[in-house]
Coordinates of C-alpha atoms in Angstrom, one line a residue:
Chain A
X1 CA -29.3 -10.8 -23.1
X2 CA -28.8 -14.8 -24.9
X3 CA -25.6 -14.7 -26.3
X4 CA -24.8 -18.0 -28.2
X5 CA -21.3 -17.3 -28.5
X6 CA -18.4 -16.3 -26.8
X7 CA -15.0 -15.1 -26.8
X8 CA -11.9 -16.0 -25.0
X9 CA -8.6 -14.9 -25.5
X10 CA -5.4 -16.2 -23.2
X11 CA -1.7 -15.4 -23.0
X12 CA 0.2 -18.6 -23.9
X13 CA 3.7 -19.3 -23.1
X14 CA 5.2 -22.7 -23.6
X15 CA 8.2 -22.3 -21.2
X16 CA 9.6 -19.4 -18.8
X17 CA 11.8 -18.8 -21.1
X18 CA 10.2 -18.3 -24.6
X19 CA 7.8 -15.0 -25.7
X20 CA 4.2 -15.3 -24.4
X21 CA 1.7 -15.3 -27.5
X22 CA -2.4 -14.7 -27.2
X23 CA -4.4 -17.2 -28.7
X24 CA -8.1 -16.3 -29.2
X25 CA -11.0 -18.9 -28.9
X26 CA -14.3 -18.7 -29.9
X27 CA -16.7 -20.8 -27.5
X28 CA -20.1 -22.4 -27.8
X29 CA -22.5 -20.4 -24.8
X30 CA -24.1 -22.7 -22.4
X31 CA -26.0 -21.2 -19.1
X32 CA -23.6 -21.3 -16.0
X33 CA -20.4 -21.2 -17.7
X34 CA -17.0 -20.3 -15.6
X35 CA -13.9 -20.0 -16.9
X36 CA -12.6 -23.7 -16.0
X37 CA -15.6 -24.6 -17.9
X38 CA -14.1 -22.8 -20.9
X39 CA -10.8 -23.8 -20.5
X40 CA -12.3 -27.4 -20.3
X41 CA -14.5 -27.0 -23.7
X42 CA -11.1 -25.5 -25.3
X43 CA -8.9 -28.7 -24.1
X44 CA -12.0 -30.8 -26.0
X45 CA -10.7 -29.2 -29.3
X46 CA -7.7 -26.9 -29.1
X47 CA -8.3 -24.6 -32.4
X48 CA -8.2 -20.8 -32.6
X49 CA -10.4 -18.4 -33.6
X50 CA -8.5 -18.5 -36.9
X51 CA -9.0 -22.5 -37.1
X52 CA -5.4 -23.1 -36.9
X53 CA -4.7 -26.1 -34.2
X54 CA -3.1 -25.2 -31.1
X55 CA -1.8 -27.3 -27.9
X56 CA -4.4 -27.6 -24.9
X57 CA -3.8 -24.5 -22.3
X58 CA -2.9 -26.0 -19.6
X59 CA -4.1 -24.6 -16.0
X60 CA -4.0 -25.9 -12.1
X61 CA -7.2 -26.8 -10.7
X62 CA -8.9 -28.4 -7.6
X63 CA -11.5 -28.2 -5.7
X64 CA -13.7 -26.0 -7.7
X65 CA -15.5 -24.7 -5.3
X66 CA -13.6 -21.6 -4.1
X67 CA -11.9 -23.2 -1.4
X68 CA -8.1 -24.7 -2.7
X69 CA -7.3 -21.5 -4.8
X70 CA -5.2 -23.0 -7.3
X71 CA -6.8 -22.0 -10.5
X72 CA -6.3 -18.2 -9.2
X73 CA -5.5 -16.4 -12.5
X74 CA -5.7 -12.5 -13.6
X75 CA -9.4 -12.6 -15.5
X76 CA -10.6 -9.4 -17.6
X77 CA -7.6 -7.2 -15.3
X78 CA -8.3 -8.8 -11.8
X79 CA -7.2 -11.8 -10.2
X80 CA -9.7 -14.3 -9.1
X81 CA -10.4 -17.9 -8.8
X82 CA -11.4 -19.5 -12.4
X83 CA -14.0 -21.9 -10.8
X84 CA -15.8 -19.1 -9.7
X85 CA -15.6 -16.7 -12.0
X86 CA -18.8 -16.7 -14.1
X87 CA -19.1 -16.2 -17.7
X88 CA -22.4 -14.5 -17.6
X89 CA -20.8 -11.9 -15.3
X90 CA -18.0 -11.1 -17.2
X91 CA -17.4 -8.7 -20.3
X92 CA -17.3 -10.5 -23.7
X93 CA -14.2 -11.2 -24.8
X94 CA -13.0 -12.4 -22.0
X95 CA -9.0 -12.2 -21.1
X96 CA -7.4 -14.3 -19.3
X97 CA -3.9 -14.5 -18.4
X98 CA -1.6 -15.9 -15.8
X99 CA -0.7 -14.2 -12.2
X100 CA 2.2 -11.8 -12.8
X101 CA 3.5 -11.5 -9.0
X102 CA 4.8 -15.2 -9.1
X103 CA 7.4 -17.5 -11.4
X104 CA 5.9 -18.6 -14.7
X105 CA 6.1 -22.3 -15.4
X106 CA 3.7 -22.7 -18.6
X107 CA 0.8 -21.2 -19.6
X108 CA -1.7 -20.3 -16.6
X109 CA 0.7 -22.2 -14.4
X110 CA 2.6 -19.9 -12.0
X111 CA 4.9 -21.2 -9.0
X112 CA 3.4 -20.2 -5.7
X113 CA 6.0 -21.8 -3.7
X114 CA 6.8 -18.4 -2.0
X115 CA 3.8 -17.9 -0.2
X116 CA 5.0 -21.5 1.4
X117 CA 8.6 -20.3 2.1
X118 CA 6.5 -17.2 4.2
X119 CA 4.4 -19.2 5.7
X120 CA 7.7 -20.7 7.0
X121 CA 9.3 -17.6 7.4
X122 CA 6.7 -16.5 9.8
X123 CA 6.3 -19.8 11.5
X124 CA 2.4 -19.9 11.0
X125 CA 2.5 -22.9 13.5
X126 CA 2.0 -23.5 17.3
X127 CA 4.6 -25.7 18.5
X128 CA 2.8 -28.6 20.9
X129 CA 5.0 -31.8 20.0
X130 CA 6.8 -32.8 23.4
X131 CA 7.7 -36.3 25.2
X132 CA 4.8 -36.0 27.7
X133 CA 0.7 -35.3 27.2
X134 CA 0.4 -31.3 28.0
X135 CA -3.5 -31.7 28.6
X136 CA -6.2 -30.0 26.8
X137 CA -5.1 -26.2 25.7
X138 CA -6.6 -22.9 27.1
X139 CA -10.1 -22.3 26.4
X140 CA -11.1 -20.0 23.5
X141 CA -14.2 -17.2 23.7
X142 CA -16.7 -17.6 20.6
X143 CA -15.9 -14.2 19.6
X144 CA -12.4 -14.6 19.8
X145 CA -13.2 -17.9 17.7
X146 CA -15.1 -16.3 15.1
X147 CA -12.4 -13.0 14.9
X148 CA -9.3 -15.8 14.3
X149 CA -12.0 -18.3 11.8
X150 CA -12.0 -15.4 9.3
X151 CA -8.4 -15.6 9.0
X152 CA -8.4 -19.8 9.1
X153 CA -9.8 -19.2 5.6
X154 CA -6.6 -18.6 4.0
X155 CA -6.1 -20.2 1.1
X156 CA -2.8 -19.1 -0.1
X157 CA -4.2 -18.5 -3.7
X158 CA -2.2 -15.6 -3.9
X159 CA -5.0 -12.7 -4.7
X160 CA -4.2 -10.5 -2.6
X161 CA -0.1 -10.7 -3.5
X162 CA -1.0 -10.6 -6.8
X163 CA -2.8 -7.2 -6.7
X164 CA -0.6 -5.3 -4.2
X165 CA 1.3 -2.6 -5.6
X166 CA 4.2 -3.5 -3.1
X167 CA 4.8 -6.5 -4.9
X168 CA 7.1 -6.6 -7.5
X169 CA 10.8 -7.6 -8.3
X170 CA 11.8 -4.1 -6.7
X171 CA 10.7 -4.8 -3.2
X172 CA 11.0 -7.6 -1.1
X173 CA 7.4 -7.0 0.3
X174 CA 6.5 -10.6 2.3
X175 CA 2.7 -9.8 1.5
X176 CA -0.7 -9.6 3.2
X177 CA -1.4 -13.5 3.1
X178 CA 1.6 -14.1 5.6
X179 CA 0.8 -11.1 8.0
X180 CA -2.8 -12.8 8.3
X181 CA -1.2 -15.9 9.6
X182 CA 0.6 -14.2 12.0
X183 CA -2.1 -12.4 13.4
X184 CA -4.2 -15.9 14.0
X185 CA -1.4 -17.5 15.1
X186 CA -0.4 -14.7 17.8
X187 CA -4.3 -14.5 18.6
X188 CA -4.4 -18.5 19.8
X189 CA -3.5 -18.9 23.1
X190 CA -0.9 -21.5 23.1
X191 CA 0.6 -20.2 20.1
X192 CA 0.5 -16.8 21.7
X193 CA 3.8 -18.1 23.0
X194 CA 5.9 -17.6 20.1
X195 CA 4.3 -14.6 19.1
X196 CA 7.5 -12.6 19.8
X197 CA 9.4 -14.5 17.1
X198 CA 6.4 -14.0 14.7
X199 CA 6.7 -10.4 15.1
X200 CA 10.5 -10.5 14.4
X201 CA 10.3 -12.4 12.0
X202 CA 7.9 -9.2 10.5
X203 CA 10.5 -6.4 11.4
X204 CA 13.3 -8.4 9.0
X205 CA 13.7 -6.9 5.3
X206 CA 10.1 -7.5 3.2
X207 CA 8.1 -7.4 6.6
X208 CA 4.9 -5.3 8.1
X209 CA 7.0 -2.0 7.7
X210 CA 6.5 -2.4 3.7
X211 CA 3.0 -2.5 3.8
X212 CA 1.7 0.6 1.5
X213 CA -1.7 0.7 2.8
X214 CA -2.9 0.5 -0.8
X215 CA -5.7 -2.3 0.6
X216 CA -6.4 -3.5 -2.5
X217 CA -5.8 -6.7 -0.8
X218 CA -8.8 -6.6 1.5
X219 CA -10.9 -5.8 -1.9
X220 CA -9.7 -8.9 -3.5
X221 CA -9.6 -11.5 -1.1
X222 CA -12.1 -14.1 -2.3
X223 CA -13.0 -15.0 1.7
X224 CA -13.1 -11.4 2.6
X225 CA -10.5 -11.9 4.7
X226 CA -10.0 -8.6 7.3
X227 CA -6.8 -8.8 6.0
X228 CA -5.7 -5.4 6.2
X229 CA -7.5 -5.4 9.8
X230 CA -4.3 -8.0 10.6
X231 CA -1.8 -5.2 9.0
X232 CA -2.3 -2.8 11.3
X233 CA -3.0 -4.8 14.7
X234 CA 0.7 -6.5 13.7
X235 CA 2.0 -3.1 13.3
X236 CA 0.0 -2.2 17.0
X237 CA 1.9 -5.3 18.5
X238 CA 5.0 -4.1 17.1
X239 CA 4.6 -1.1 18.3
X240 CA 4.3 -2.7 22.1
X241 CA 7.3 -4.3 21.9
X242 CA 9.4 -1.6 20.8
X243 CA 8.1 -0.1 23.9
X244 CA 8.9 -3.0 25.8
X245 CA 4.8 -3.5 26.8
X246 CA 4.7 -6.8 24.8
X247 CA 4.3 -9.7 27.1
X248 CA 5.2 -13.2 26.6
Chain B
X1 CA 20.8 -19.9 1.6
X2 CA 17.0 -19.6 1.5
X3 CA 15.5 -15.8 1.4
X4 CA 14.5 -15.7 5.0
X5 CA 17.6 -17.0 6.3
X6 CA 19.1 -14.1 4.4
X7 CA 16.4 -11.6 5.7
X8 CA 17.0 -12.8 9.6
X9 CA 18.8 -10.4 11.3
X10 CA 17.9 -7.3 8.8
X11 CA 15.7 -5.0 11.0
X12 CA 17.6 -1.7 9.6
X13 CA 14.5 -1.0 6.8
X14 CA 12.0 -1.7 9.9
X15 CA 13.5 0.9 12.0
X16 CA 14.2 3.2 8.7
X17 CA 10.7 3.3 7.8
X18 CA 9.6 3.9 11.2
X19 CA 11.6 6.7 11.7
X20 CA 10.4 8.1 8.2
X21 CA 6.9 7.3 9.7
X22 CA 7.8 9.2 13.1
X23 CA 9.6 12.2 11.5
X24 CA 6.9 12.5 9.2
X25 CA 4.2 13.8 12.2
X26 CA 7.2 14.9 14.6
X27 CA 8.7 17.5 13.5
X28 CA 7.6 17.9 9.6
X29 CA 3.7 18.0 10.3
X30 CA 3.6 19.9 13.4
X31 CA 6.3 22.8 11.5
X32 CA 3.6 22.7 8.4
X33 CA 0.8 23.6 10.9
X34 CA 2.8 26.1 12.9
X35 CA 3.6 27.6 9.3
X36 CA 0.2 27.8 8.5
X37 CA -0.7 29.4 11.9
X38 CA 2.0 31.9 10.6
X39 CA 0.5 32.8 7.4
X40 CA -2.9 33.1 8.8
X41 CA -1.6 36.2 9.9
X42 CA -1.6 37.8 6.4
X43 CA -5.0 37.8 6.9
X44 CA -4.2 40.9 9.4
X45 CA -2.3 42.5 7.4
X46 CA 1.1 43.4 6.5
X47 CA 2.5 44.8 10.0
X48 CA 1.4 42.0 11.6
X49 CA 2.7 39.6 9.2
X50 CA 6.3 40.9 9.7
X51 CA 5.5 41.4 12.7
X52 CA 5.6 37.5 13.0
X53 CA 8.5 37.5 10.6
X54 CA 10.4 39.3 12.7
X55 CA 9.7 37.6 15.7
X56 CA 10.4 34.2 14.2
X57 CA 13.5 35.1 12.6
X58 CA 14.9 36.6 15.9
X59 CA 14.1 33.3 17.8
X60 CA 17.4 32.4 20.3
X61 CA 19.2 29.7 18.1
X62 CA 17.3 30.3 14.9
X63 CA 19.6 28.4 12.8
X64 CA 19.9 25.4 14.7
X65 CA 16.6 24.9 15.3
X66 CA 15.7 25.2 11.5
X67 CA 18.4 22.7 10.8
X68 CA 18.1 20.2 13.3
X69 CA 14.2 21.0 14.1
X70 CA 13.4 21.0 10.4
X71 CA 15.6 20.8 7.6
X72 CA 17.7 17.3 8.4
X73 CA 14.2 15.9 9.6
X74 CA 12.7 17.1 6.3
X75 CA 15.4 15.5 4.1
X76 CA 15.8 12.2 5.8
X77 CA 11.9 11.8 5.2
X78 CA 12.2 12.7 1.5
X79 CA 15.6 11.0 0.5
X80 CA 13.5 7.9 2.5
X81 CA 10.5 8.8 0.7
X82 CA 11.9 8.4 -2.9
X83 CA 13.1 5.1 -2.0
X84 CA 10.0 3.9 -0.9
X85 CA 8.8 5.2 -3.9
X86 CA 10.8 3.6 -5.6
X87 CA 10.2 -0.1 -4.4
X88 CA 6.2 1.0 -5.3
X89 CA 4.9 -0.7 -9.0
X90 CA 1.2 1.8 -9.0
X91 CA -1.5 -0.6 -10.1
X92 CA -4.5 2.3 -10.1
X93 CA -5.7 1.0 -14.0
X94 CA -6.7 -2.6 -13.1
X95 CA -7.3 -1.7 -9.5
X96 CA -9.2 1.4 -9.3
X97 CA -10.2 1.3 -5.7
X98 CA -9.8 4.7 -3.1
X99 CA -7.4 3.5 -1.6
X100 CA -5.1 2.6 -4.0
X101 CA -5.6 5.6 -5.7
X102 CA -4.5 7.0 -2.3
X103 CA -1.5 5.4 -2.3
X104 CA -0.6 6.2 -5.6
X105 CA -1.2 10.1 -4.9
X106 CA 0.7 9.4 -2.0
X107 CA 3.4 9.2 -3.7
X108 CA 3.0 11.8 -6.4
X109 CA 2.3 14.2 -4.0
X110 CA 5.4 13.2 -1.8
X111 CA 7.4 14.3 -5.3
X112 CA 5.2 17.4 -6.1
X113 CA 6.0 18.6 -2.4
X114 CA 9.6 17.9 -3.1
X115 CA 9.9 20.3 -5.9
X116 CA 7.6 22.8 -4.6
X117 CA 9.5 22.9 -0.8
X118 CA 12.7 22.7 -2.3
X119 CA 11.8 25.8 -4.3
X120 CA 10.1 27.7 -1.5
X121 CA 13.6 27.1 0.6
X122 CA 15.8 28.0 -1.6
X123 CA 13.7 31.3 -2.2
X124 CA 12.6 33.0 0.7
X125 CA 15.3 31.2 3.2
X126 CA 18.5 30.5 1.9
X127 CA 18.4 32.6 -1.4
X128 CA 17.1 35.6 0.7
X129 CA 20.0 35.1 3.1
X130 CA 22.6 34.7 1.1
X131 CA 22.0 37.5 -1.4
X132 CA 21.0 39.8 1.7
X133 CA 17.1 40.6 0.4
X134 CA 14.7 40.9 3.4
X135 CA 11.3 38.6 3.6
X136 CA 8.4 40.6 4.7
X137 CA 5.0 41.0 3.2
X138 CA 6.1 43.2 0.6
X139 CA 8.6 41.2 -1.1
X140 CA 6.6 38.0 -0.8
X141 CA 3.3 40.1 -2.5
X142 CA 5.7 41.0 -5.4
X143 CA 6.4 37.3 -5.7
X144 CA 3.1 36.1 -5.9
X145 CA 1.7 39.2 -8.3
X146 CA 3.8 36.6 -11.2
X147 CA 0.7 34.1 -12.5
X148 CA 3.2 31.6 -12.8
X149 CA 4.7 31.7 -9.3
X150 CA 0.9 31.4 -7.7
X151 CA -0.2 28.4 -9.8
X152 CA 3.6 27.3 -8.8
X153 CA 2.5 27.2 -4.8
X154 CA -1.2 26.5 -5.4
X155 CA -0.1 22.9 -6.7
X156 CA 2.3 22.7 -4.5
X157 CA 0.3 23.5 -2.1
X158 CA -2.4 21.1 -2.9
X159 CA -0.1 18.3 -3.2
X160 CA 2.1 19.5 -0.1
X161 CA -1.8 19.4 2.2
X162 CA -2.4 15.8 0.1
X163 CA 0.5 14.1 1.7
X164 CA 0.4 15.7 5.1
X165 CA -3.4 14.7 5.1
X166 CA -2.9 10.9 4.3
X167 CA 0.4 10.7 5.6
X168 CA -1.3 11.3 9.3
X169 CA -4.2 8.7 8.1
X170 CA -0.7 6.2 7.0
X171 CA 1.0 7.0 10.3
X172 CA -1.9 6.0 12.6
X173 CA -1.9 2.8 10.9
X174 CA 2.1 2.3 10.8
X175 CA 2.1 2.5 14.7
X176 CA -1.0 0.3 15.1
X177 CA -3.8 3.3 16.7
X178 CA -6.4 2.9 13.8
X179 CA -6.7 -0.7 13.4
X180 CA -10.5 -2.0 11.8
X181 CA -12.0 0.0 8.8
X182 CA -14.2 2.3 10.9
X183 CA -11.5 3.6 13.2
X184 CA -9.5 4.4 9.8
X185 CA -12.3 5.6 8.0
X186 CA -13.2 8.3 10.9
X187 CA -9.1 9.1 10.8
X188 CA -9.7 9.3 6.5
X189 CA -12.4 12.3 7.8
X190 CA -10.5 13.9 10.4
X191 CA -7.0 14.1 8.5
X192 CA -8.8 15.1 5.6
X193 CA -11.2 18.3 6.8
X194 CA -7.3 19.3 8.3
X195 CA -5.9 19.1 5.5
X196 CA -8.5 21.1 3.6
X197 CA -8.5 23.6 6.6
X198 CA -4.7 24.1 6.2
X199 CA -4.7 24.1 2.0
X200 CA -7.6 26.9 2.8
X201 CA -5.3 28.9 4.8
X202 CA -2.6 28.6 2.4
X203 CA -4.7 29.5 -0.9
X204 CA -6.6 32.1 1.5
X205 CA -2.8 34.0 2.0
X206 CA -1.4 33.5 -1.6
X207 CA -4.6 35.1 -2.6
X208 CA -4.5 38.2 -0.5
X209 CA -0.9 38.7 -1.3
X210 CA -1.8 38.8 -5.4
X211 CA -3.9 41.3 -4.8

């Protein structure tokens, strides 16, 4: 099917603290269109559907090419990445809205800075700073390499927060993103070390335990992260410290 | 004070929800399958039915086993349940995938066996004691001879076999034992042909006792 025209309509809101309004736009249909195309042909000349002028939308954007995930946004119902979320495979009109699991700051704009603060929570690091040359580190087995490269991935775009049912103002749910970390991190030899205060850090208030197994996650992680894989081998090394098996 | 300076030292929820986890297979499921083994013996009849009846009832300690054994068990894991519930914001519309629609049933079901366990309690336990009326297999017949009483325990049934089913595919993966998709999805088979088994018994004895 040649369409020649399409549809767009997004939720506006100015500021976190005014109303958010929909605006519909009416687009000009050129092969290979994605979304931050549209968006970018709607900055060009901001007019609704109606021919009333508007303000550009504004939107976060990167790499566009699937790898930075900032322009993650809920498209037609489901979160993805705008860059890569083609026009020719998505349902005319096409909705677009802002991520609901995270602080609004304008528009399609959300603040992701809590996926940081679990990141630090977790202490997704390995720890080699010291005052003398500790040598190379332990080797690492291909397949280990390519089990742990799948979770290196990680993005932090914020899919798989965004469409977990555990996530909401009601629970204090740290999310899948975070878990995944852990699970790399505790996989790596040297940072195998800390992995005891990794897996505490998952027995606080929001950690593995809230995990409702929905696994929508794992469906809507743009790397196909095994990320509900990394849910339940945390809960499995939480389980071997509780009975005391864990070793350091 | 930044959240996870605040969320340090909390590990009560952890050890909360792994207890509701825990008390979910030992006692709750294990009592739902012995019960099931019970009723199976409708199938014989009614002497051996109260026969069964009897001998359960006359068990050394009856009382304290069904309190500690199974009702204390059975309300921690529900008044736990609700609150888990109530942290949960179901999704199902946007993402309509098996598994979430698991989770959401999960739930529901969790609520539907609730209702329908409270009820049965109340009825043939501590109604019957109270007000002195024997349970054997004539008074439970009469019961279910009332249309609305049988559709009553065939739904709560359904969602009582529901939860225990994916609650035992939830619990392997709490405690870590099913960890990549194909080990759960073998689990997802296993719990559920159990499950069906034990809603088959169940439907199987309300049915005779209709008759």
């Amino acid at each position: 099917m040649i369409k020649d025209k399409i549809t767009i309509k997004i939720k506006r809101q100015d500021t976190p603290q005014l109303k958010p309004r929909w605006e519909t736009f009416v687009l000009k249909y050129r092969p290979g269109m994605n979304v931050i195309t549209c968006l970018m042909d709607i900055r060009k000349n901001p007019r609704t559907v109606d021919g009333i002028k508007t303000t550009p939308v504004k939107w976060e954007q990167n790499c566009l090419e699937e790898v930075c995930g900032s322009c993650t946004m809920v498209i037609n119902g489901k979160v993805e990445q705008a860059c890569s979320a083609l026009v020719d495979h998505l349902e005319d009109p096409i909705t677009i809205e802002p991520m609901t699991k995270f602080p609004l700051v304008c528009d399609l704009v959300v603040d992701r800075s809590r996926m940081f603060e679990a990141l630090k929570q977790v202490k997704a690091w390995i720890p080699i700073d010291g005052t003398y040359d500790l040598g190379p580190g332990p080797k690492i087995y291909p397949e280990e390499q390519q089990d742990m490269y799948a979770f290196s991935k990680c993005m932090t775009c914020g899919c798989c927060l965004e469409a977990c049912p555990q996530i909401n103002s009601h629970s204090p749910f740290i999310g899948a993103a975070a878990i995944g970390q852990v699970k790399l991190f505790n996989a790596h030899p040297t940072g195998h070390e800390n992995a005891g205060e990794r897996l505490e850090a998952l027995m606080t208030s929001g950690g593995a335990q809230d995990c409702g197994n929905a696994q929508n996650c794992v469906e809507v992680c743009p790397h196909k992260i095994p990320l509900t894989t990394s849910i339940a081998e945390i809960n499995r090394q939480i389980t071997r410290k509780l009975f005391g098996l864990f070793k350091k | 004070m930044s959240q996870s300076e605040v969320a340090k030292l909390d590990t009560k929820h952890f050890y909360m929800r792994r207890l509701h986890s825990l008390l979910g297979l030992l006692p709750v499921s294990v009592f739902v399958i012995e019960h099931m083994i019970a009723n199976s013996f409708i199938m014989q009849g009614p002497e051996a039915y109260n026969g069964v009846i009897a001998l359960l009832r006359g068990l050394p300690f009856v009382v304290f086993l069904e309190v500690m054994i199974i009702g204390l068990p059975l309300l921690f894991h529900a008044a736990y349940g609700i609150h888990i519930t109530l942290t949960s914001r179901a999704n199902v519309i946007n993402y309509g995938y098996w598994r979430n629609w698991m989770y959401f049933l999960q739930r529901v079901s969790g609520i539907i066996a609730l209702i329908f366990i409270a009820y049965h309690v109340w009825e043939f336990r501590i109604a019957s004691s109270a007000y002195g009326f024997e349970v054997t297999y004539g008074a439970v017949a009469k019961a279910m001879h009332h249309p609305l009483i049988f559709w009553f325990y065939a739904v709560g049934m359904a969602g009582t076999f529901l939860h225990f089913a994916n609650g035992l595919w939830l619990f392997c993966i709490t405690w870590g034992i099913t960890v990549g998709p194909k080990s759960q999805k073998v689990a997802g088979w296993i719990f559920g042909a159990a499950g069906l088994a034990l809603f088959f018994i169940g439907i199987q004895a309300i049915w005779t006792l209709s008759r």
